[in-house]
Amino acid sequence: MLRVEHLRKVYQEGTKRAFEAVADLTFTVQERELVCIVGPSGAGKTTLLKMIAGLLPPTAGAVYLDDEKVTGPPEKMALVFQDYSRSLYPWMTVDQNVAFPLKHRKLGKGETTELIRDTLQSVGLAGAGKKYPWQLSGGMQQRVAIARALAYQPEILLMDEPFASVDAQTRADLEDLVLQLRARYGVTVVFVTHDIDESVYLSDRVVVLTPSPTRVQEIVDVPLPRPRDQVETKELPEFAHLRAYVWRSIKRPETAEVHA
Amino acid sequence: MSEPSRPTRVLGVGLEIAVPVAVLAVWALVSANSTSFYFPPLLDIFGAFADTWLFERVGTDVLPSLGRLFSGYVIAVIAAVVIGVALGSSRTLGRMVDPVVQFLRAIPAPVLIPAGILILGVGSEMKVALIAFVCLFPVLLNTIDGVAGVDPALRETARSFQIPWRERLFRVVLPSAAPQIFAGARVSLSLAVIMMVVSEMVASTNGIGYFVLQSQRTYAITEMWAGIFLLAILGYVLNALFLLVERRALRWHRGARAGAG
């Protein structure tokens, strides 16, 4: 379980240029839950994610993972960045990229090889291990980044607008891939996005953020049936309703009501 | 960027060989009947080249020169990368040391030869030290730049996966800075040849630079030209070897750039 308690981040605190990015954030993510964090652009989403990941110390408040306070990158957590072209290492092959975080895990050689093959297969990239990332399309590169995160065997997967720079069809495929992989690996997912459709389609719950300085606007339950389907789910009246609801919540923060 | 077609490529390679051959042929023809003391016929120079360098003076002059060249160069590259990683990793340290680096870099290295002779004598140590000094700065500055410029996303990825610092250094930071380090090392290589020759001209009893100056002083003008020819060939071959190594080491970089472009 992930608990975010009264998290606050002020950049360059105590100077004239002090900037309060995150004012006060509290929410929890249950085990095996998929929670999307949406907010207008510039809402401090990436700041929040970096604090959860232990890459950025908060000004106040704390993040707890399984009741342990996060002070640095936790071992149970893996990250998928938005910019796959900058998070994969271009001098390593796909296999080497996936293997890189596993080196200091006490795994046998056979076990590691097996794990790499298995995760690459599960993201639909069986046989691409000897290629370099730059020989693959954008969508495939992001699949490699997802495979690398999964091979790390995290309990919780943080994804920072991972599909913001791929085309619409690839994006739909990757969304379904995330849902499949969550079902298969039973991993908790925190997914940051600015795409409202995406957030409703994927989530168990959606955390809506206000513009900066960021607070939690509201938390919306998404009781849509699973497994979800790009066509059928999005055709449901409940989907349209929730989508409109989240949309209004983001656009007009002051008038939205708390959704039960 | 598309690969040129096969006929174009064959033509390109053909011209690469044909043009220098043509230049030499014209030179040989024009100079064939030269009676000028300063510009002897090219074929005489070739004759002197064969007599001198194949292989009579290889052991006495060429090998000592190459030995100094490589010792100084290797020392400089290793030191520059080690220091550069340290200075590039810490902004504070980098800023503190920067004025000193800029000051030392501004010294024209040949002017250090008198001091070098005083402190280290006229032997190889002085020459190696001066070559190393000259070669240090291009690699050092490029390493600092390359290390400081590693994409924060790459660093954060490594941090989030709890990669230990040694692995981060050797598999993230250094590969990422490698294109710049190589660019600096290539500049240093040509500086190393220059410094080798200069140091051998000022105080030496052997070496290619010594031979060229000595030939001139004894009016062996043909031999002098032969020595200059050897230096040109040496520089050309060293650069070609360097490019070969660089191509292999940075294959990913060319691929990634072509992929992004």
Tab-separated table of N, CA, C and O in Angstrom, chain A residues 50 54-55 73-75 77-79 81 86-92 96 100-101 103-104 132 134 148-149 152, chain B residues 151-164 167-168 171-173 175-176 251-253 255-256 259:
chain	number	residue	atom	x	y	z
A	50	LYS	N	7.989	12.224	-8.812
A	50	LYS	CA	9.399	12.123	-8.413
A	50	LYS	C	9.531	12.019	-6.893
A	50	LYS	O	10.440	11.373	-6.397
A	54	GLY	N	11.035	8.771	-4.713
A	54	GLY	CA	12.210	8.965	-3.874
A	54	GLY	C	13.339	9.672	-4.594
A	54	GLY	O	14.487	9.636	-4.160
A	55	LEU	N	13.035	10.302	-5.717
A	55	LEU	CA	14.074	11.009	-6.472
A	55	LEU	C	14.165	12.473	-6.067
A	55	LEU	O	15.131	13.151	-6.383
A	73	PRO	N	15.106	6.062	-3.652
A	73	PRO	CA	14.359	5.148	-4.520
A	73	PRO	C	14.163	3.776	-3.846
A	73	PRO	O	15.133	3.135	-3.493
A	74	PRO	N	12.903	3.366	-3.618
A	74	PRO	CA	12.664	2.092	-2.958
A	74	PRO	C	12.873	0.921	-3.917
A	74	PRO	O	12.657	1.054	-5.113
A	75	GLU	N	13.295	-0.185	-3.354
A	75	GLU	CA	13.588	-1.352	-4.171
A	75	GLU	C	12.324	-1.983	-4.755
A	75	GLU	O	12.384	-2.669	-5.775
A	77	MET	N	9.936	-0.526	-6.168
A	77	MET	CA	9.277	0.395	-7.084
A	77	MET	C	10.036	0.479	-8.397
A	77	MET	O	11.256	0.438	-8.411
A	78	ALA	N	9.306	0.555	-9.497
A	78	ALA	CA	9.977	0.766	-10.788
A	78	ALA	C	9.266	1.880	-11.539
A	78	ALA	O	8.061	2.072	-11.399
A	79	LEU	N	10.059	2.606	-12.329
A	79	LEU	CA	9.546	3.783	-13.013
A	79	LEU	C	9.546	3.610	-14.515
A	79	LEU	O	10.482	3.066	-15.082
A	81	PHE	N	9.330	6.306	-17.590
A	81	PHE	CA	9.284	7.732	-17.881
A	81	PHE	C	8.520	8.002	-19.170
A	81	PHE	O	8.338	7.127	-20.002
A	86	ARG	N	14.908	8.946	-23.904
A	86	ARG	CA	15.918	9.432	-22.976
A	86	ARG	C	16.079	8.552	-21.751
A	86	ARG	O	16.930	8.821	-20.921
A	87	SER	N	15.252	7.536	-21.614
A	87	SER	CA	15.418	6.692	-20.432
A	87	SER	C	15.996	5.329	-20.782
A	87	SER	O	16.499	4.617	-19.917
A	88	LEU	N	15.962	4.961	-22.072
A	88	LEU	CA	16.660	3.737	-22.481
A	88	LEU	C	18.093	4.116	-22.843
A	88	LEU	O	18.333	5.184	-23.385
A	89	TYR	N	19.027	3.209	-22.557
A	89	TYR	CA	20.429	3.504	-22.837
A	89	TYR	C	20.778	3.103	-24.274
A	89	TYR	O	20.738	1.925	-24.606
A	90	PRO	N	21.103	4.098	-25.117
A	90	PRO	CA	21.283	3.782	-26.545
A	90	PRO	C	22.517	2.935	-26.834
A	90	PRO	O	22.621	2.384	-27.909
A	91	TRP	N	23.458	2.851	-25.880
A	91	TRP	CA	24.652	2.037	-26.130
A	91	TRP	C	24.442	0.604	-25.686
A	91	TRP	O	25.336	-0.218	-25.788
A	92	MET	N	23.255	0.296	-25.145
A	92	MET	CA	22.976	-1.087	-24.765
A	92	MET	C	21.896	-1.657	-25.685
A	92	MET	O	21.002	-0.942	-26.121
A	96	GLN	N	20.317	-5.921	-22.920
A	96	GLN	CA	21.197	-5.304	-21.916
A	96	GLN	C	20.465	-4.234	-21.118
A	96	GLN	O	20.681	-4.088	-19.914
A	100	PHE	N	20.125	-4.541	-17.158
A	100	PHE	CA	20.940	-3.593	-16.390
A	100	PHE	C	20.509	-3.454	-14.919
A	100	PHE	O	21.351	-3.568	-14.024
A	101	PRO	N	19.217	-3.232	-14.630
A	101	PRO	CA	18.834	-3.093	-13.212
A	101	PRO	C	18.895	-4.409	-12.439
A	101	PRO	O	18.821	-4.399	-11.222
A	103	LYS	N	21.408	-6.549	-12.411
A	103	LYS	CA	22.778	-7.011	-12.155
A	103	LYS	C	23.079	-7.224	-10.684
A	103	LYS	O	23.765	-8.163	-10.321
A	104	HIS	N	22.597	-6.291	-9.867
A	104	HIS	CA	22.936	-6.425	-8.457
A	104	HIS	C	21.886	-7.202	-7.669
A	104	HIS	O	21.964	-7.300	-6.460
A	132	TYR	N	19.149	-2.643	-30.928
A	132	TYR	CA	19.356	-1.452	-30.108
A	132	TYR	C	18.051	-0.653	-30.080
A	132	TYR	O	17.264	-0.715	-31.034
A	134	TRP	N	17.298	2.360	-30.639
A	134	TRP	CA	17.073	3.286	-31.749
A	134	TRP	C	16.744	2.571	-33.052
A	134	TRP	O	16.437	3.207	-34.060
A	148	ARG	N	11.576	-3.512	-18.936
A	148	ARG	CA	12.664	-3.314	-17.985
A	148	ARG	C	12.111	-3.109	-16.574
A	148	ARG	O	12.620	-3.673	-15.605
A	149	ALA	N	11.045	-2.304	-16.485
A	149	ALA	CA	10.433	-2.059	-15.177
A	149	ALA	C	9.847	-3.349	-14.597
A	149	ALA	O	9.996	-3.636	-13.412
A	152	TYR	N	12.300	-5.959	-13.226
A	152	TYR	CA	12.795	-5.526	-11.916
A	152	TYR	C	11.910	-6.099	-10.799
A	152	TYR	O	12.267	-6.045	-9.638
B	151	ASP	N	22.281	13.303	-19.793
B	151	ASP	CA	20.857	13.572	-19.686
B	151	ASP	C	20.328	13.207	-18.292
B	151	ASP	O	20.519	12.091	-17.833
B	152	PRO	N	19.678	14.172	-17.602
B	152	PRO	CA	19.163	13.882	-16.260
B	152	PRO	C	18.220	12.681	-16.255
B	152	PRO	O	18.164	11.931	-15.271
B	153	ALA	N	17.495	12.479	-17.366
B	153	ALA	CA	16.583	11.332	-17.418
B	153	ALA	C	17.357	10.016	-17.322
B	153	ALA	O	16.928	9.080	-16.644
B	154	LEU	N	18.529	9.959	-17.943
B	154	LEU	CA	19.345	8.741	-17.873
B	154	LEU	C	19.864	8.524	-16.459
B	154	LEU	O	19.888	7.405	-15.950
B	155	ARG	N	20.274	9.617	-15.818
B	155	ARG	CA	20.765	9.504	-14.441
B	155	ARG	C	19.648	9.064	-13.495
B	155	ARG	O	19.837	8.212	-12.641
B	156	GLU	N	18.472	9.694	-13.664
B	156	GLU	CA	17.361	9.373	-12.770
B	156	GLU	C	16.902	7.932	-12.953
B	156	GLU	O	16.547	7.263	-11.992
B	157	THR	N	16.915	7.482	-14.211
B	157	THR	CA	16.555	6.091	-14.447
B	157	THR	C	17.491	5.177	-13.666
B	157	THR	O	17.052	4.275	-12.961
B	158	ALA	N	18.785	5.447	-13.770
B	158	ALA	CA	19.767	4.619	-13.070
B	158	ALA	C	19.562	4.697	-11.561
B	158	ALA	O	19.617	3.695	-10.854
B	159	ARG	N	19.286	5.898	-11.069
B	159	ARG	CA	19.067	6.048	-9.623
B	159	ARG	C	17.837	5.285	-9.168
B	159	ARG	O	17.844	4.631	-8.140
B	160	SER	N	16.760	5.416	-9.963
B	160	SER	CA	15.509	4.789	-9.533
B	160	SER	C	15.637	3.266	-9.516
B	160	SER	O	14.956	2.597	-8.755
B	161	PHE	N	16.525	2.725	-10.341
B	161	PHE	CA	16.745	1.279	-10.312
B	161	PHE	C	17.860	0.884	-9.348
B	161	PHE	O	18.341	-0.245	-9.369
B	162	GLN	N	18.298	1.841	-8.544
B	162	GLN	CA	19.305	1.585	-7.520
B	162	GLN	C	20.577	0.964	-8.061
B	162	GLN	O	21.151	0.048	-7.482
B	163	ILE	N	21.023	1.495	-9.207
B	163	ILE	CA	22.268	1.017	-9.789
B	163	ILE	C	23.432	1.555	-8.944
B	163	ILE	O	23.491	2.750	-8.683
B	164	PRO	N	24.345	0.684	-8.506
B	164	PRO	CA	25.483	1.153	-7.700
B	164	PRO	C	26.371	2.127	-8.485
B	164	PRO	O	26.386	2.080	-9.711
B	167	GLU	N	28.720	0.990	-11.410
B	167	GLU	CA	27.983	0.652	-12.628
B	167	GLU	C	27.482	1.910	-13.315
B	167	GLU	O	27.496	2.015	-14.527
B	168	ARG	N	27.030	2.870	-12.508
B	168	ARG	CA	26.537	4.123	-13.089
B	168	ARG	C	27.654	4.828	-13.842
B	168	ARG	O	27.456	5.350	-14.925
B	171	ARG	N	28.815	2.355	-16.970
B	171	ARG	CA	27.832	1.946	-17.972
B	171	ARG	C	26.834	3.042	-18.326
B	171	ARG	O	26.053	2.879	-19.248
B	172	VAL	N	26.829	4.130	-17.555
B	172	VAL	CA	25.929	5.232	-17.905
B	172	VAL	C	26.718	6.509	-18.214
B	172	VAL	O	26.649	7.037	-19.320
B	173	VAL	N	27.504	6.968	-17.240
B	173	VAL	CA	28.154	8.274	-17.391
B	173	VAL	C	29.214	8.254	-18.503
B	173	VAL	O	29.176	9.071	-19.423
B	175	PRO	N	29.864	6.015	-21.049
B	175	PRO	CA	29.364	5.835	-22.420
B	175	PRO	C	28.646	7.070	-22.934
B	175	PRO	O	28.796	7.456	-24.089
B	176	SER	N	27.884	7.724	-22.056
B	176	SER	CA	27.142	8.896	-22.491
B	176	SER	C	28.073	10.044	-22.870
B	176	SER	O	27.804	10.806	-23.801
B	251	ARG	N	29.728	3.032	-32.335
B	251	ARG	CA	28.785	2.569	-33.353
B	251	ARG	C	27.351	2.934	-32.973
B	251	ARG	O	26.568	3.384	-33.779
B	252	TRP	N	27.041	2.753	-31.684
B	252	TRP	CA	25.690	3.063	-31.207
B	252	TRP	C	25.337	4.520	-31.437
B	252	TRP	O	24.202	4.866	-31.710
B	253	HIS	N	26.363	5.388	-31.319
B	253	HIS	CA	26.100	6.820	-31.393
B	253	HIS	C	25.693	7.231	-32.802
B	253	HIS	O	24.742	7.988	-32.999
B	255	GLY	N	24.399	5.221	-34.995
B	255	GLY	CA	23.093	4.615	-35.234
B	255	GLY	C	21.978	5.423	-34.597
B	255	GLY	O	20.954	5.700	-35.211
B	256	ALA	N	22.204	5.841	-33.338
B	256	ALA	CA	21.170	6.574	-32.621
B	256	ALA	C	20.900	7.914	-33.289
B	256	ALA	O	19.760	8.364	-33.383
B	259	GLY	N	19.017	7.342	-36.414
B	259	GLY	CA	17.644	6.964	-36.077
B	259	GLY	C	16.807	8.168	-35.692
B	259	GLY	O	15.625	8.255	-36.013
